[in-house]
Coordinates of C-alpha atoms and ligand atoms in Angstrom, one line a residue:
M274 CA 178.5 115.6 79.1
A275 CA 177.8 119.1 79.3
S276 CA 175.3 118.9 76.5
L277 CA 173.3 116.4 78.2
R278 CA 173.4 118.5 81.3
T279 CA 172.2 121.2 79.4
L280 CA 169.5 119.2 77.6
V281 CA 167.9 118.1 81.7
S282 CA 168.1 121.5 83.0
A283 CA 166.4 123.0 79.7
T284 CA 163.6 120.6 80.1
A285 CA 163.4 121.7 83.6
L286 CA 162.9 125.2 83.2
S287 CA 159.4 126.5 83.3
L288 CA 157.4 127.9 80.0
A289 CA 157.5 131.2 81.0
T290 CA 161.5 131.0 81.6
L291 CA 161.7 129.4 78.3
A292 CA 159.7 131.7 76.3
Q293 CA 162.4 134.5 78.2
C294 CA 165.4 132.4 77.8
R295 CA 164.6 130.9 74.3
P296 CA 167.6 131.4 72.3
L297 CA 170.0 128.7 72.6
T298 CA 173.1 130.5 70.8
E299 CA 174.7 133.9 71.7
A300 CA 173.3 135.7 68.6
A301 CA 169.8 134.6 69.6
A302 CA 170.9 135.7 73.1
A303 CA 171.9 138.8 71.8
A304 CA 168.3 139.2 70.5
A305 CA 166.5 138.2 73.1
D306 CA 168.0 141.1 75.0
C307 CA 168.7 139.9 78.1
N308 CA 169.7 142.4 80.7
C309 CA 170.7 140.1 83.8
Y310 CA 172.0 136.2 83.8
K311 CA 172.5 133.4 86.3
A312 CA 174.4 130.7 85.9
S313 CA 171.4 127.8 86.3
S314 CA 168.0 127.8 87.0
D315 CA 168.3 127.2 90.4
S316 CA 170.7 129.6 90.8
T317 CA 170.1 133.0 93.0
A318 CA 172.9 135.0 92.2
H319 CA 172.2 137.6 89.4
F320 CA 175.0 139.4 87.2
V321 CA 174.5 141.7 84.5
N322 CA 177.9 141.6 82.1
R323 CA 178.0 138.5 80.0
K324 CA 181.0 137.8 77.3
F325 CA 180.9 134.2 75.4
F326 CA 184.0 133.2 74.2
D327 CA 184.0 130.5 71.1
F328 CA 186.8 129.0 69.9
R329 CA 185.6 126.3 67.9
N330 CA 185.4 127.4 64.6
I331 CA 187.8 130.1 64.1
A332 CA 189.4 129.9 60.3
N333 CA 193.4 128.6 60.0
P334 CA 193.9 127.0 63.5
S335 CA 197.6 126.1 63.6
T336 CA 200.2 124.9 66.1
P337 CA 202.9 127.0 66.3
A338 CA 206.5 125.6 66.5
P339 CA 208.1 126.2 69.8
I340 CA 210.9 129.2 70.0
V341 CA 213.8 128.2 71.4
G342 CA 216.4 131.1 73.6
S343 CA 214.3 133.0 76.6
G344 CA 214.8 136.0 74.7
A345 CA 213.4 135.3 71.5
D346 CA 210.3 133.6 73.1
G347 CA 209.7 136.7 75.3
A348 CA 209.8 138.8 72.2
A349 CA 207.2 136.5 69.8
G350 CA 204.3 138.1 68.6
A351 CA 200.5 137.0 68.3
T352 CA 200.2 133.5 66.7
H353 CA 197.0 134.1 65.1
P354 CA 195.1 137.1 63.5
Y355 CA 192.2 136.3 66.3
F356 CA 194.1 137.9 69.1
S357 CA 193.9 141.2 67.0
T358 CA 190.2 141.3 67.1
A359 CA 188.1 143.5 69.6
E360 CA 186.6 140.5 70.7
W361 CA 189.7 139.3 72.2
T362 CA 191.7 142.3 72.9
N363 CA 188.5 144.2 74.6
T364 CA 189.0 141.5 77.3
W365 CA 192.5 139.6 77.4
R366 CA 196.0 140.5 77.2
T367 CA 198.4 137.9 76.7
Q368 CA 201.4 137.9 78.6
S369 CA 205.2 137.8 78.2
W370 CA 206.3 138.4 81.6
S371 CA 209.7 136.6 82.9
T372 CA 210.4 135.9 86.5
P373 CA 213.5 133.5 88.0
G374 CA 211.3 131.0 89.0
E375 CA 211.9 128.2 92.1
G376 CA 214.7 126.5 90.2
V377 CA 213.7 127.0 86.3
P378 CA 213.2 130.2 85.3
R379 CA 210.0 131.0 83.7
Q380 CA 209.2 132.9 80.3
N381 CA 205.8 133.9 79.3
S382 CA 205.9 133.5 75.6
L383 CA 202.5 135.0 73.3
N384 CA 203.7 131.9 71.0
N385 CA 202.2 129.7 73.5
V386 CA 198.6 131.1 73.1
F387 CA 197.5 129.8 69.9
I388 CA 194.1 128.4 68.0
A389 CA 194.8 124.8 67.3
P390 CA 193.4 122.6 65.1
A391 CA 191.0 119.9 66.8
A392 CA 191.9 116.9 66.5
A393 CA 190.8 114.7 63.7
Q394 CA 190.2 111.5 65.5
D395 CA 188.7 113.1 68.6
G396 CA 184.9 112.8 68.3
D397 CA 184.0 113.9 71.3
E398 CA 185.4 118.0 70.0
Q399 CA 182.6 120.2 68.7
G400 CA 184.4 122.2 66.4
S401 CA 187.4 122.1 64.3
S402 CA 189.7 124.6 66.5
H403 CA 190.1 125.5 70.0
L404 CA 192.2 127.5 72.3
T405 CA 195.6 126.2 73.4
L406 CA 197.6 127.4 76.4
R407 CA 201.0 125.5 76.2
T408 CA 204.4 125.2 78.4
L409 CA 207.3 123.5 76.8
R410 CA 210.3 123.1 79.0
Q411 CA 213.6 124.0 77.4
S412 CA 216.9 123.2 78.2
D413 CA 217.6 126.4 80.6
Y414 CA 213.8 127.8 81.2
Q415 CA 210.2 127.0 81.1
S416 CA 208.4 128.6 78.3
T417 CA 205.0 129.4 79.5
A418 CA 201.7 130.8 78.5
E419 CA 199.4 133.5 80.5
V420 CA 196.2 135.2 79.5
E421 CA 195.2 137.9 82.1
S422 CA 191.9 140.3 81.4
A423 CA 192.6 143.7 80.6
T424 CA 191.0 145.1 83.7
A425 CA 190.7 144.5 87.3
D426 CA 187.0 145.4 87.7
Y427 CA 185.1 142.0 87.8
Q428 CA 183.4 142.0 91.2
F429 CA 181.3 138.6 91.7
L430 CA 180.9 136.7 88.7
T431 CA 180.2 132.9 86.9
M432 CA 182.6 131.7 84.4
R433 CA 182.6 128.3 83.5
M434 CA 185.0 126.7 80.2
L435 CA 184.7 123.4 78.3
A436 CA 188.8 122.8 78.5
R437 CA 190.9 119.8 79.4
S438 CA 194.7 119.8 80.3
R439 CA 196.9 117.1 79.3
G440 CA 200.6 116.8 79.0
A441 CA 204.1 116.2 80.9
S442 CA 204.3 115.9 85.0
G443 CA 205.3 119.2 86.1
A444 CA 202.9 121.8 84.9
V445 CA 199.9 123.9 86.6
T446 CA 197.0 124.8 84.5
A447 CA 195.0 127.1 85.6
L448 CA 191.6 129.7 85.5
F449 CA 191.4 131.6 88.3
T450 CA 190.6 135.3 89.5
Y451 CA 192.8 137.7 90.9
T452 CA 194.2 140.8 92.8
A453 CA 197.7 141.7 94.9
N454 CA 196.6 145.1 95.5
P455 CA 197.0 145.4 98.4
N456 CA 197.1 141.9 99.4
V457 CA 196.6 138.9 97.7
Q458 CA 193.0 137.9 96.9
E459 CA 192.0 135.0 94.3
A460 CA 190.5 132.3 94.0
D461 CA 191.5 129.3 91.9
I462 CA 190.9 126.1 89.7
E463 CA 194.2 124.6 89.2
F464 CA 195.2 121.1 87.5
R465 CA 198.6 119.7 88.5
T466 CA 200.0 117.3 85.7
Q467 CA 202.0 115.7 88.8
T468 CA 199.0 114.4 90.6
A469 CA 196.4 112.0 89.9
L470 CA 194.5 113.0 86.6
D471 CA 190.9 113.1 88.5
Q472 CA 192.4 115.4 91.1
V473 CA 191.6 119.3 90.5
Q474 CA 192.5 121.6 93.8
Y475 CA 190.3 124.7 94.8
T476 CA 191.3 127.6 96.4
N477 CA 190.5 130.8 98.2
Q478 CA 194.1 131.9 98.4
P479 CA 196.7 132.8 100.4
G480 CA 196.5 129.0 100.8
T481 CA 199.6 130.0 103.3
V482 CA 200.1 132.4 105.5
N483 CA 203.5 133.3 107.0
G484 CA 204.6 129.7 106.0
E485 CA 201.6 128.2 107.7
E486 CA 199.3 126.4 105.9
Q487 CA 195.7 127.2 105.9
P488 CA 193.8 123.9 105.0
E489 CA 190.1 126.1 105.4
A490 CA 191.5 128.0 102.5
T491 CA 191.7 125.1 99.9
R492 CA 189.8 121.7 98.6
V493 CA 191.5 119.0 96.9
V494 CA 188.7 117.4 95.0
T495 CA 188.4 113.7 93.0
L496 CA 186.0 114.4 90.2
P497 CA 182.9 112.7 89.8
S498 CA 183.1 112.5 85.9
G499 CA 186.5 111.2 85.6
P500 CA 189.9 112.5 84.9
W501 CA 190.5 116.2 83.7
T502 CA 192.3 114.8 80.4
E503 CA 188.9 115.0 79.1
W504 CA 186.4 117.6 78.0
Q505 CA 184.9 118.8 81.1
E506 CA 182.7 122.1 81.8
H507 CA 184.8 123.9 85.0
R508 CA 182.7 126.4 86.7
Y509 CA 183.5 128.8 89.4
D510 CA 180.8 131.2 90.8
W511 CA 181.8 133.8 93.0
T512 CA 179.5 135.2 95.1
P513 CA 179.6 138.0 98.3
G514 CA 180.9 135.4 101.1
S515 CA 181.7 132.3 98.7
S516 CA 183.4 130.3 96.3
D517 CA 181.6 127.4 94.7
W518 CA 182.9 125.2 92.0
Y519 CA 181.2 123.0 89.4
V520 CA 181.9 120.4 87.2
D521 CA 179.9 119.4 84.4
G522 CA 177.0 121.2 86.3
K523 CA 177.5 119.3 89.6
K524 CA 179.3 121.1 92.6
V525 CA 181.9 120.0 93.9
A526 CA 183.2 122.4 96.8
S527 CA 182.5 125.3 98.1
I528 CA 184.5 127.8 100.2
Q529 CA 183.5 130.3 102.5
F530 CA 187.0 130.7 104.2
Q531 CA 188.6 134.6 102.6
T532 CA 186.4 134.7 99.8
P533 CA 187.9 137.4 97.6
T534 CA 185.8 141.0 98.0
A535 CA 187.8 143.0 95.8
P536 CA 187.6 143.8 92.3
L537 CA 189.7 141.1 90.7
S538 CA 191.4 140.0 87.3
V539 CA 190.3 136.7 85.5
I540 CA 193.3 134.7 84.2
M541 CA 194.5 131.3 82.6
N542 CA 197.4 130.1 82.5
V543 CA 199.6 126.8 81.8
W544 CA 203.1 127.0 83.7
S545 CA 205.8 125.4 85.8
D546 CA 208.7 127.0 87.7
G547 CA 210.5 124.1 88.9
G548 CA 209.0 124.7 92.4
V549 CA 207.1 121.9 94.8
W550 CA 204.0 122.9 93.7
S551 CA 204.1 122.6 89.8
G552 CA 207.1 120.4 89.5
V553 CA 209.8 120.0 87.6
M554 CA 209.4 119.3 83.9
G555 CA 211.8 116.9 82.3
A556 CA 214.0 118.7 79.0
G557 CA 211.5 118.5 76.0
G558 CA 208.2 118.2 77.9
E559 CA 205.2 120.0 77.0
A560 CA 201.6 120.3 78.9
E561 CA 198.7 122.1 77.4
M562 CA 195.2 123.7 78.4
Q563 CA 192.6 123.5 75.7
V564 CA 189.4 125.4 75.8
Q565 CA 186.6 125.0 73.3
W566 CA 184.4 128.3 75.1
L567 CA 184.4 130.2 77.6
D568 CA 181.8 132.3 79.2
L569 CA 182.3 134.9 81.7
T570 CA 179.3 136.6 83.3
Y571 CA 180.1 139.0 85.6
N572 CA 179.2 142.3 88.0
S573 CA 181.8 144.8 87.3
T574 CA 183.1 147.8 89.4
S575 CA 183.5 150.2 86.1
Q576 CA 180.3 148.9 84.2
Q577 CA 177.3 149.9 86.0
A578 CA 174.1 148.2 86.1
P579 CA 172.1 150.5 83.8
G580 CA 168.7 149.1 85.4
A581 CA 167.5 146.5 87.3
C582 CA 167.4 142.9 86.5
S583 CA 164.1 142.8 84.2
N584 CA 164.8 139.7 81.5
V585 CA 166.9 137.2 83.7
C586 CA 168.4 134.4 81.2
V587 CA 170.0 131.1 82.5
I588 CA 173.6 130.2 81.0
D589 CA 173.0 127.1 81.2
S590 CA 170.5 127.3 78.5
L591 CA 172.6 129.8 76.6
I592 CA 175.3 127.4 76.0
Ligands
NAG658 C1 175.3 142.3 90.2 O1 174.7 143.5 90.0 C2 173.2 143.7 89.8 C3 172.4 144.9 89.3 O2 173.0 146.3 90.2 C4 173.0 143.0 91.5 O3 171.3 143.1 91.5 C5 172.8 141.8 91.7 O4 172.9 141.5 93.0 C6 174.8 141.8 91.7 N1 175.6 140.7 91.5 C7 175.7 140.1 93.0 C8 176.4 138.7 92.9 O5 176.0 140.8 93.7

């Protein structure tokens, strides 16, 4: 799906743009010296930094056995050498915090963030591995996964991932921006395993203020391209005054109400806490978000742009 769309948009590019944005791989993009990016050929927002995380062909993928007991789970180490590479540690921090939850205590564990082997029978998958974030219901707690950006200096971005979520009812899988400083500003892509599998929720948080629902803050969308249990390219664009969401290149939601303005973190997580929003996962249940790649293209309050945009590349044609 994504590659078909990429082909179509690449064909639509002008020759001049093609000459500028010829590269089709990350290495080639670096060689082309792009110093500025936009999401697609018809985008108007520009961003000066880009990181592409490719989880598709990482050696020695493996799925770690669950750890039983919240203490040991919270103390677990990284599951794969990839999580010690500069590519990962320069940008991400895998979390091990816990919270009492809304009925079921939630314990984040490094053991739930791993490089999994691609399913052999899955012809849709492009490589031999992917990143997985997992949640498991243990008898007296929920073992969960969260990866946060090392810095909270993202201010406007376009980010996208080729991902799918699957598993037992009672989990939320998500990619979002966040700060609580001084108040919550946050924009979410959330998949809930207790809803219809083609329903996704997009929100400029807070969705509730003093117990009052903020209907303008959120959109519940039935995906045009089918269930999110299949590989789809999920994209979020944050520009001044607007949050816009896309699936497989098609715009599916746009919210201007309380669009974040502050510098934010980027977070992905897979969790449940026994509350109404996540639902309650049955003992022994498990759910995952699997990610083949993640593209993070952004402006930053701490890495100022050295010069003006002189060589604009289009993300659609780089992936
Ligand atoms: C990102 O930064 C560049 C360089 O300062 C600027 O030209 C561009 O407008 C910024 N993008 C957004 C969405 O604000």
